[in-house]
Amino acid sequence: MQKMSLDDEQRRLFLIDQLNSSDSDLLENLIKKTSGLYLGEIKTLCDSINLNSQLSPDEIFNKFQSNRKFQQENRLKIESIKWSDIGGLTDIKEIITDTIILPLKYPRLFTSTDKQIGLTRSGILLYGPPGTGKTLLAKAISNECGLNFLSVKGPELLDMYVGQSEQNVRNLFEKARVNSPCILFFDELDSLAPVRGRAGDSGGVMDRVVSQLLTEIDGLDKLNTSDKISQVFIIGATNRPDLIDQSLLRPGRFDKLVYVPITKSQDERFKIFQALVRKLPIDSKFDQEKYVLEKCPCNLSGADFYAITNKARQNAIKRIILSSECNEINDEIINEEDFMKALDNFSANLSDQELLEYENYFTKFSNK
Ligand SMILES: Nc1ncnc2c1ncn2[C@@H]1O[C@H](COP(=O)(O)OP(=O)(O)OP(=O)(O)O)[C@@H](O)[C@H]1O
């Protein structure tokens, strides 16, 4: 929407040009009412008045104002995480770029047949152990494609009151539509959409939530094909893809599944570390590659590397404060000793045994 404000005379000329009506009362009324609105907003209002002859201009204006208020209260933003903030995950970034980012960025180059043959996707489910960068990937897609980012953790939508959880799902999608083009990100999707018909779902609440979710997602497909500009793209993340109701993984829904593992590749591990430290002041004598390849345990996730770099930074600050090296925290340089100390008593989020169990479980799931 264009952010240009107009004075009374400019609004008069613009309204005369845009309205398919010569009603002078309507014109005067609108000149007053549109004071403070931007050019793009006035254009949207005029389009609605021209298209909706069954409603009075006042009714349309009131509806427009309440939509505008809703939008202001629910305004989202594009995420600031960039592709370059994510280290490693080279294959995953490539899959996401080809099937998700390019079609979202250049919709005109893709046709509806491309969806049928799997060249483009309606949604993506990122699954894997905790702390491997799934949320980070979703945010980077928002940034790369210039789409607003709306994130929700599955349990946040659940409510003890009858019917409220389904209403929360409806409200969420409404917020996404108002903010379109938008990425709607469901963290912990398994807790929002468990397999239906399970014992323990008292009153069938979860079944109704899943049904509501399916209705809303299917509704998006219509929106997305009718108007590529108002896209809402869905991304889910989970550590337990087998718990999700499988109907959500059908074509037109979360139809691209991508495994995000804890990488064992030395090259990839080093890239994750580099991405995390690239903006930090690091002692040039510190051999980063040797540290990652020879000193760090092999079962570290991206989140573990993040914890280590944070700890090293804290160590540096403490060292500088305790020494008389300088009085300015700005002169902080993180050295090898700080990084080595960061590994003292550090244990990865997942033990070797837990990681192995995760890997076996994900291999079984991927082969299904
Ligand atoms: N590949 C990576 N490159 C850089 N930083 C990473 C990477 N993976 C994880 N991190 C760091 O770990 C933090 C946690 O990552 P993130 O929240 O994306 O993990 P997740 O897979 O969504 O975890 P969970 O399954 O627990 O929700 C990030 O904020 C980031 O600091």
GROMACS .gro file of C-alpha atoms and ligand atoms in nm:
model
  399
    1MET     CA    1   0.000   0.000   0.000
    2GLN     CA    2   0.135   0.341  -0.097
    3LYS     CA    3   0.220   0.554   0.209
    4MET     CA    4   0.142   0.897   0.065
    5SER     CA    5  -0.076   1.145   0.260
    6LEU     CA    6  -0.293   1.393   0.068
    7ASP     CA    7  -0.435   1.733   0.162
    8ASP     CA    8  -0.809   1.816   0.116
    9GLU     CA    9  -0.775   1.938  -0.242
   10GLN     CA   10  -0.558   1.646  -0.349
   11ARG     CA   11  -0.811   1.405  -0.193
   12ARG     CA   12  -1.096   1.580  -0.378
   13LEU     CA   13  -0.921   1.537  -0.715
   14PHE     CA   14  -0.824   1.178  -0.639
   15LEU     CA   15  -1.176   1.084  -0.524
   16ILE     CA   16  -1.334   1.242  -0.835
   17ASP     CA   17  -1.095   1.041  -1.046
   18GLN     CA   18  -1.152   0.712  -0.862
   19LEU     CA   19  -1.525   0.710  -0.784
   20ASN     CA   20  -1.777   0.597  -1.045
   21SER     CA   21  -2.026   0.846  -0.901
   22SER     CA   22  -2.101   1.214  -0.942
   23ASP     CA   23  -2.290   1.237  -0.609
   24SER     CA   24  -2.155   1.563  -0.459
   25ASP     CA   25  -2.277   1.479  -0.103
   26LEU     CA   26  -2.090   1.153  -0.119
   27LEU     CA   27  -1.780   1.335  -0.241
   28GLU     CA   28  -1.787   1.597   0.038
   29ASN     CA   29  -1.857   1.330   0.297
   30LEU     CA   30  -1.562   1.121   0.179
   31ILE     CA   31  -1.323   1.417   0.164
   32LYS     CA   32  -1.388   1.467   0.536
   33LYS     CA   33  -1.379   1.101   0.630
   34THR     CA   34  -1.061   1.014   0.442
   35SER     CA   35  -0.854   1.279   0.617
   36GLY     CA   36  -0.541   1.106   0.751
   37LEU     CA   37  -0.573   0.803   0.521
   38TYR     CA   38  -0.294   0.714   0.281
   39LEU     CA   39  -0.335   0.720  -0.095
   40GLY     CA   40  -0.339   0.340  -0.120
   41GLU     CA   41  -0.605   0.318   0.152
   42ILE     CA   42  -0.829   0.572  -0.025
   43LYS     CA   43  -0.790   0.374  -0.345
   44THR     CA   44  -0.898   0.053  -0.167
   45LEU     CA   45  -1.197   0.234  -0.017
   46CYS     CA   46  -1.304   0.375  -0.358
   47ASP     CA   47  -1.272   0.030  -0.517
   48SER     CA   48  -1.502  -0.115  -0.249
   49ILE     CA   49  -1.759   0.161  -0.297
   50ASN     CA   50  -1.751   0.114  -0.675
   51LEU     CA   51  -1.790  -0.263  -0.647
   52ASN     CA   52  -2.050  -0.285  -0.367
   53SER     CA   53  -2.364  -0.111  -0.490
   54GLN     CA   54  -2.580  -0.314  -0.244
   55LEU     CA   55  -2.417  -0.142   0.058
   56SER     CA   56  -2.435   0.228   0.138
   57PRO     CA   57  -2.103   0.423   0.125
   58ASP     CA   58  -2.134   0.477   0.504
   59GLU     CA   59  -2.163   0.104   0.566
   60ILE     CA   60  -1.864   0.041   0.343
   61PHE     CA   61  -1.664   0.311   0.518
   62ASN     CA   62  -1.744   0.166   0.863
   63LYS     CA   63  -1.644  -0.181   0.747
   64PHE     CA   64  -1.326  -0.038   0.595
   65GLN     CA   65  -1.240   0.140   0.922
   66SER     CA   66  -1.295  -0.170   1.135
   67ASN     CA   67  -1.076  -0.376   0.894
   68ARG     CA   68  -0.812  -0.107   0.913
   69LYS     CA   69  -0.822  -0.113   1.294
   70PHE     CA   70  -0.800  -0.493   1.292
   71GLN     CA   71  -0.500  -0.472   1.060
   72GLN     CA   72  -0.326  -0.214   1.277
   73GLU     CA   73  -0.381  -0.422   1.590
   74ASN     CA   74  -0.266  -0.743   1.423
   75ARG     CA   75   0.018  -0.606   1.214
   76LEU     CA   76   0.303  -0.847   1.162
   77LYS     CA   77   0.648  -0.796   1.022
   78ILE     CA   78   0.895  -0.968   0.796
   79GLU     CA   79   1.157  -1.160   0.992
   80SER     CA   80   1.514  -1.030   1.000
   81ILE     CA   81   1.684  -1.374   0.994
   82LYS     CA   82   1.870  -1.414   0.667
   83TRP     CA   83   1.975  -1.727   0.480
   84SER     CA   84   2.335  -1.637   0.565
   85ASP     CA   85   2.253  -1.649   0.940
   86ILE     CA   86   2.193  -2.020   0.904
   87GLY     CA   87   2.510  -2.226   0.890
   88GLY     CA   88   2.531  -2.560   0.710
   89LEU     CA   89   2.204  -2.737   0.618
   90THR     CA   90   2.319  -2.700   0.257
   91ASP     CA   91   2.097  -2.973   0.107
   92ILE     CA   92   1.795  -2.856   0.303
   93LYS     CA   93   1.841  -2.495   0.194
   94GLU     CA   94   1.860  -2.614  -0.165
   95ILE     CA   95   1.536  -2.817  -0.141
   96ILE     CA   96   1.357  -2.524   0.024
   97THR     CA   97   1.490  -2.276  -0.231
   98ASP     CA   98   1.378  -2.488  -0.527
   99THR     CA   99   1.032  -2.591  -0.410
  100ILE     CA  100   0.930  -2.309  -0.178
  101ILE     CA  101   1.128  -1.988  -0.217
  102LEU     CA  102   1.144  -1.965  -0.596
  103PRO     CA  103   0.769  -2.028  -0.646
  104LEU     CA  104   0.685  -1.778  -0.370
  105LYS     CA  105   0.924  -1.516  -0.505
  106TYR     CA  106   0.843  -1.561  -0.874
  107PRO     CA  107   0.481  -1.689  -0.877
  108ARG     CA  108   0.430  -1.589  -1.240
  109LEU     CA  109   0.692  -1.838  -1.358
  110PHE     CA  110   0.500  -2.131  -1.209
  111THR     CA  111   0.167  -2.279  -1.314
  112SER     CA  112  -0.096  -2.484  -1.129
  113THR     CA  113   0.031  -2.797  -1.309
  114ASP     CA  114   0.365  -2.746  -1.135
  115LYS     CA  115   0.187  -2.811  -0.805
  116GLN     CA  116   0.038  -3.135  -0.933
  117ILE     CA  117   0.378  -3.266  -1.036
  118GLY     CA  118   0.542  -3.154  -0.710
  119LEU     CA  119   0.745  -2.864  -0.849
  120THR     CA  120   0.575  -2.627  -0.607
  121ARG     CA  121   0.418  -2.696  -0.268
  122SER     CA  122   0.130  -2.574  -0.054
  123GLY     CA  123   0.311  -2.612   0.274
  124ILE     CA  124   0.618  -2.763   0.429
  125LEU     CA  125   0.674  -2.972   0.741
  126LEU     CA  126   1.021  -2.948   0.893
  127TYR     CA  127   1.090  -3.238   1.125
  128GLY     CA  128   1.392  -3.345   1.325
  129PRO     CA  129   1.553  -3.342   1.670
  130PRO     CA  130   1.531  -3.027   1.887
  131GLY     CA  131   1.756  -2.729   1.818
  132THR     CA  132   1.850  -2.809   1.459
  133GLY     CA  133   1.732  -2.481   1.308
  134LYS     CA  134   1.374  -2.554   1.200
  135THR     CA  135   1.236  -2.226   1.337
  136LEU     CA  136   1.534  -2.042   1.195
  137LEU     CA  137   1.462  -2.185   0.847
  138ALA     CA  138   1.097  -2.077   0.864
  139LYS     CA  139   1.202  -1.723   0.960
  140ALA     CA  140   1.462  -1.710   0.683
  141ILE     CA  141   1.196  -1.808   0.426
  142SER     CA  142   0.989  -1.510   0.549
  143ASN     CA  143   1.289  -1.283   0.501
  144GLU     CA  144   1.398  -1.426   0.164
  145CYS     CA  145   1.050  -1.398   0.017
  146GLY     CA  146   0.957  -1.069   0.186
  147LEU     CA  147   0.655  -1.231   0.354
  148ASN     CA  148   0.517  -1.138   0.696
  149PHE     CA  149   0.577  -1.395   0.966
  150LEU     CA  150   0.308  -1.525   1.199
  151SER     CA  151   0.426  -1.787   1.443
  152VAL     CA  152   0.227  -1.995   1.686
  153LYS     CA  153   0.319  -2.281   1.917
  154GLY     CA  154   0.061  -2.560   1.896
  155PRO     CA  155  -0.043  -2.559   2.265
  156GLU     CA  156  -0.099  -2.180   2.263
  157LEU     CA  157  -0.418  -2.226   2.061
  158LEU     CA  158  -0.572  -2.482   2.293
  159ASP     CA  159  -0.830  -2.357   2.539
  160MET     CA  160  -1.031  -2.532   2.809
  161TYR     CA  161  -1.357  -2.361   2.708
  162VAL     CA  162  -1.586  -2.545   2.468
  163GLY     CA  163  -1.542  -2.426   2.110
  164GLN     CA  164  -1.272  -2.172   2.198
  165SER     CA  165  -0.980  -2.374   2.054
  166GLU     CA  166  -1.153  -2.400   1.714
  167GLN     CA  167  -1.229  -2.026   1.733
  168ASN     CA  168  -0.860  -1.959   1.808
  169VAL     CA  169  -0.768  -2.154   1.494
  170ARG     CA  170  -1.016  -1.948   1.288
  171ASN     CA  171  -0.882  -1.622   1.435
  172LEU     CA  172  -0.525  -1.726   1.359
  173PHE     CA  173  -0.598  -1.785   0.992
  174GLU     CA  174  -0.791  -1.459   0.976
  175LYS     CA  175  -0.487  -1.279   1.114
  176ALA     CA  176  -0.270  -1.452   0.852
  177ARG     CA  177  -0.507  -1.351   0.571
  178VAL     CA  178  -0.518  -0.989   0.690
  179ASN     CA  179  -0.139  -0.987   0.687
  180SER     CA  180  -0.097  -1.168   0.357
  181PRO     CA  181   0.133  -1.231   0.185
  182CYS     CA  182   0.236  -1.419   0.496
  183ILE     CA  183   0.407  -1.727   0.634
  184LEU     CA  184   0.201  -1.902   0.900
  185PHE     CA  185   0.438  -2.106   1.113
  186PHE     CA  186   0.315  -2.383   1.346
  187ASP     CA  187   0.579  -2.482   1.597
  188GLU     CA  188   0.511  -2.813   1.777
  189LEU     CA  189   0.245  -2.901   1.520
  190ASP     CA  190   0.207  -3.248   1.675
  191SER     CA  191   0.048  -3.099   1.986
  192LEU     CA  192  -0.209  -2.907   1.783
  193ALA     CA  193  -0.293  -3.175   1.530
  194PRO     CA  194  -0.256  -3.522   1.683
  195VAL     CA  195  -0.390  -3.832   1.507
  196ARG     CA  196  -0.769  -3.821   1.533
  197GLY     CA  197  -0.986  -4.075   1.712
  198ARG     CA  198  -0.739  -4.136   1.992
  199ALA     CA  199  -0.848  -4.236   2.340
  200GLY     CA  200  -0.801  -3.958   2.595
  201ASP     CA  201  -0.939  -3.678   2.375
  202SER     CA  202  -1.212  -3.586   2.619
  203GLY     CA  203  -1.516  -3.445   2.440
  204GLY     CA  204  -1.338  -3.484   2.105
  205VAL     CA  205  -1.181  -3.137   2.139
  206MET     CA  206  -0.862  -3.226   1.956
  207ASP     CA  207  -1.053  -3.396   1.675
  208ARG     CA  208  -1.254  -3.080   1.623
  209VAL     CA  209  -0.937  -2.866   1.627
  210VAL     CA  210  -0.781  -3.088   1.359
  211SER     CA  211  -1.098  -3.067   1.146
  212GLN     CA  212  -1.100  -2.689   1.181
  213LEU     CA  213  -0.734  -2.675   1.083
  214LEU     CA  214  -0.804  -2.884   0.771
  215THR     CA  215  -1.096  -2.660   0.674
  216GLU     CA  216  -0.885  -2.346   0.713
  217ILE     CA  217  -0.588  -2.490   0.521
  218ASP     CA  218  -0.813  -2.604   0.236
  219GLY     CA  219  -0.966  -2.255   0.230
  220LEU     CA  220  -0.618  -2.111   0.178
  221ASP     CA  221  -0.571  -2.312  -0.137
  222LYS     CA  222  -0.861  -2.121  -0.297
  223LEU     CA  223  -0.719  -1.789  -0.180
  224ASN     CA  224  -0.371  -1.872  -0.306
  225THR     CA  225  -0.478  -1.983  -0.651
  226SER     CA  226  -0.722  -1.696  -0.700
  227ASP     CA  227  -0.474  -1.429  -0.600
  228LYS     CA  228  -0.106  -1.504  -0.578
  229ILE     CA  229  -0.039  -1.168  -0.415
  230SER     CA  230  -0.244  -1.260  -0.106
  231GLN     CA  231  -0.063  -1.584  -0.043
  232VAL     CA  232  -0.060  -1.748   0.298
  233PHE     CA  233   0.206  -2.017   0.306
  234ILE     CA  234   0.203  -2.273   0.589
  235ILE     CA  235   0.511  -2.419   0.758
  236GLY     CA  236   0.502  -2.671   1.041
  237ALA     CA  237   0.778  -2.794   1.270
  238THR     CA  238   0.787  -3.099   1.491
  239ASN     CA  239   1.010  -3.348   1.667
  240ARG     CA  240   0.739  -3.616   1.637
  241PRO     CA  241   0.596  -3.630   1.283
  242ASP     CA  242   0.437  -3.972   1.349
  243LEU     CA  243   0.200  -3.814   1.603
  244ILE     CA  244   0.052  -3.573   1.350
  245ASP     CA  245  -0.281  -3.662   1.190
  246GLN     CA  246  -0.171  -3.792   0.850
  247SER     CA  247  -0.449  -3.607   0.665
  248LEU     CA  248  -0.246  -3.290   0.727
  249LEU     CA  249   0.038  -3.426   0.518
  250ARG     CA  250  -0.171  -3.479   0.203
  251PRO     CA  251  -0.128  -3.274  -0.116
  252GLY     CA  252  -0.250  -2.918  -0.078
  253ARG     CA  253  -0.155  -2.912   0.292
  254PHE     CA  254   0.187  -2.970   0.455
  255ASP     CA  255   0.283  -3.161   0.142
  256LYS     CA  256   0.661  -3.127   0.151
  257LEU     CA  257   0.837  -3.309   0.433
  258VAL     CA  258   1.195  -3.210   0.509
  259TYR     CA  259   1.415  -3.378   0.766
  260VAL     CA  260   1.643  -3.137   0.954
  261PRO     CA  261   1.904  -3.355   1.130
  262ILE     CA  262   2.188  -3.299   1.374
  263THR     CA  263   2.465  -3.304   1.120
  264LYS     CA  264   2.773  -3.523   1.160
  265SER     CA  265   2.950  -3.365   0.861
  266GLN     CA  266   3.256  -3.176   0.984
  267ASP     CA  267   3.221  -2.921   0.709
  268GLU     CA  268   2.857  -2.850   0.799
  269ARG     CA  269   2.935  -2.832   1.173
  270PHE     CA  270   3.205  -2.577   1.104
  271LYS     CA  271   2.967  -2.373   0.889
  272ILE     CA  272   2.710  -2.363   1.173
  273PHE     CA  273   2.980  -2.240   1.410
  274GLN     CA  274   3.098  -1.978   1.160
  275ALA     CA  275   2.744  -1.848   1.112
  276LEU     CA  276   2.708  -1.806   1.488
  277VAL     CA  277   3.039  -1.629   1.549
  278ARG     CA  278   3.068  -1.422   1.235
  279LYS     CA  279   2.950  -1.104   1.404
  280LEU     CA  280   3.145  -1.160   1.726
  281PRO     CA  281   3.488  -1.011   1.800
  282ILE     CA  282   3.708  -1.321   1.792
  283ASP     CA  283   4.081  -1.332   1.858
  284SER     CA  284   4.248  -1.381   1.518
  285LYS     CA  285   4.491  -1.634   1.673
  286PHE     CA  286   4.204  -1.864   1.765
  287ASP     CA  287   4.187  -2.161   1.525
  288GLN     CA  288   3.809  -2.196   1.486
  289GLU     CA  289   3.818  -2.494   1.255
  290LYS     CA  290   4.045  -2.697   1.484
  291TYR     CA  291   3.822  -2.611   1.778
  292VAL     CA  292   3.505  -2.736   1.608
  293LEU     CA  293   3.660  -3.043   1.447
  294GLU     CA  294   3.882  -3.158   1.732
  295LYS     CA  295   3.747  -3.020   2.058
  296CYS     CA  296   3.368  -3.003   2.025
  297PRO     CA  297   3.166  -3.323   2.078
  298CYS     CA  298   3.011  -3.476   1.764
  299ASN     CA  299   2.652  -3.471   1.884
  300LEU     CA  300   2.608  -3.092   1.904
  301SER     CA  301   2.301  -2.933   1.750
  302GLY     CA  302   2.291  -2.575   1.621
  303ALA     CA  303   2.129  -2.475   1.951
  304ASP     CA  304   2.419  -2.639   2.141
  305PHE     CA  305   2.672  -2.445   1.932
  306TYR     CA  306   2.474  -2.131   2.009
  307ALA     CA  307   2.492  -2.208   2.384
  308ILE     CA  308   2.870  -2.261   2.360
  309THR     CA  309   2.933  -1.932   2.178
  310ASN     CA  310   2.720  -1.752   2.435
  311LYS     CA  311   2.914  -1.911   2.718
  312ALA     CA  312   3.246  -1.818   2.552
  313ARG     CA  313   3.127  -1.461   2.525
  314GLN     CA  314   3.030  -1.454   2.892
  315ASN     CA  315   3.373  -1.598   2.978
  316ALA     CA  316   3.540  -1.320   2.780
  317ILE     CA  317   3.340  -1.049   2.953
  318LYS     CA  318   3.418  -1.194   3.295
  319ARG     CA  319   3.788  -1.228   3.211
  320ILE     CA  320   3.807  -0.869   3.093
  321ILE     CA  321   3.623  -0.735   3.397
  322LEU     CA  322   3.845  -0.929   3.637
  323SER     CA  323   4.168  -0.836   3.464
  324SER     CA  324   4.304  -0.489   3.419
  325GLU     CA  325   4.324  -0.544   3.041
  326CYS     CA  326   4.085  -0.258   2.976
  327ASN     CA  327   3.793  -0.067   3.119
  328GLU     CA  328   3.575  -0.083   2.813
  329ILE     CA  329   3.351  -0.384   2.751
  330ASN     CA  330   3.353  -0.270   2.386
  331ASP     CA  331   3.713  -0.390   2.364
  332GLU     CA  332   3.601  -0.745   2.439
  333ILE     CA  333   3.779  -1.005   2.228
  334ILE     CA  334   3.682  -1.370   2.269
  335ASN     CA  335   3.990  -1.591   2.273
  336GLU     CA  336   4.071  -1.961   2.263
  337GLU     CA  337   4.072  -1.991   2.642
  338ASP     CA  338   3.715  -1.853   2.659
  339PHE     CA  339   3.599  -2.108   2.403
  340MET     CA  340   3.781  -2.396   2.574
  341LYS     CA  341   3.631  -2.304   2.911
  342ALA     CA  342   3.288  -2.296   2.748
  343LEU     CA  343   3.320  -2.670   2.693
  344ASP     CA  344   3.393  -2.741   3.061
  345ASN     CA  345   3.097  -2.932   3.205
  346PHE     CA  346   2.904  -2.872   2.884
  347SER     CA  347   2.678  -3.150   2.773
  348ALA     CA  348   2.485  -3.156   2.450
  349ASN     CA  349   2.108  -3.132   2.466
  350LEU     CA  350   2.085  -3.489   2.337
  351SER     CA  351   2.313  -3.765   2.461
  352ASP     CA  352   2.470  -4.003   2.205
  353GLN     CA  353   2.214  -4.265   2.299
  354GLU     CA  354   1.918  -4.023   2.261
  355LEU     CA  355   2.053  -3.903   1.930
  356LEU     CA  356   2.082  -4.258   1.803
  357GLU     CA  357   1.724  -4.326   1.908
  358TYR     CA  358   1.608  -4.013   1.725
  359GLU     CA  359   1.801  -4.113   1.413
  360ASN     CA  360   1.653  -4.465   1.410
  361TYR     CA  361   1.307  -4.325   1.463
  362PHE     CA  362   1.342  -4.066   1.184
  363THR     CA  363   1.487  -4.322   0.943
  364LYS     CA  364   1.179  -4.540   1.004
  365PHE     CA  365   0.947  -4.242   0.955
  366SER     CA  366   1.121  -4.126   0.633
  367ASN     CA  367   1.102  -4.479   0.486
  368LYS     CA  368   0.730  -4.510   0.547
  369LIG     N1  369   2.207  -2.416   1.133
  369LIG     C1  370   2.215  -2.321   1.226
  369LIG     N2  371   2.292  -2.211   1.205
  369LIG     C2  372   2.303  -2.115   1.299
  369LIG     N3  373   2.239  -2.119   1.418
  369LIG     C3  374   2.164  -2.226   1.446
  369LIG     C4  375   2.146  -2.332   1.351
  369LIG     N4  376   2.063  -2.422   1.405
  369LIG     C5  377   2.028  -2.377   1.526
  369LIG     N5  378   2.088  -2.259   1.551
  369LIG     C6  379   2.080  -2.182   1.678
  369LIG     O1  380   1.996  -2.251   1.766
  369LIG     C7  381   1.882  -2.174   1.803
  369LIG     C8  382   1.761  -2.262   1.810
  369LIG     O2  383   1.727  -2.305   1.678
  369LIG     P1  384   1.578  -2.332   1.635
  369LIG     O3  385   1.484  -2.271   1.733
  369LIG     O4  386   1.564  -2.291   1.493
  369LIG     O5  387   1.570  -2.490   1.649
  369LIG     P2  388   1.443  -2.582   1.628
  369LIG     O6  389   1.487  -2.691   1.537
  369LIG     O7  390   1.325  -2.502   1.585
  369LIG     O8  391   1.423  -2.638   1.776
  369LIG     P3  392   1.294  -2.705   1.845
  369LIG     O9  393   1.267  -2.833   1.773
  369LIG    O10  394   1.342  -2.728   1.985
  369LIG    O11  395   1.183  -2.604   1.836
  369LIG     C9  396   1.872  -2.066   1.698
  369LIG    O12  397   1.815  -1.949   1.749
  369LIG    C10  398   2.016  -2.045   1.658
  369LIG    O13  399   2.079  -1.956   1.749
   0.00000   0.00000   0.00000
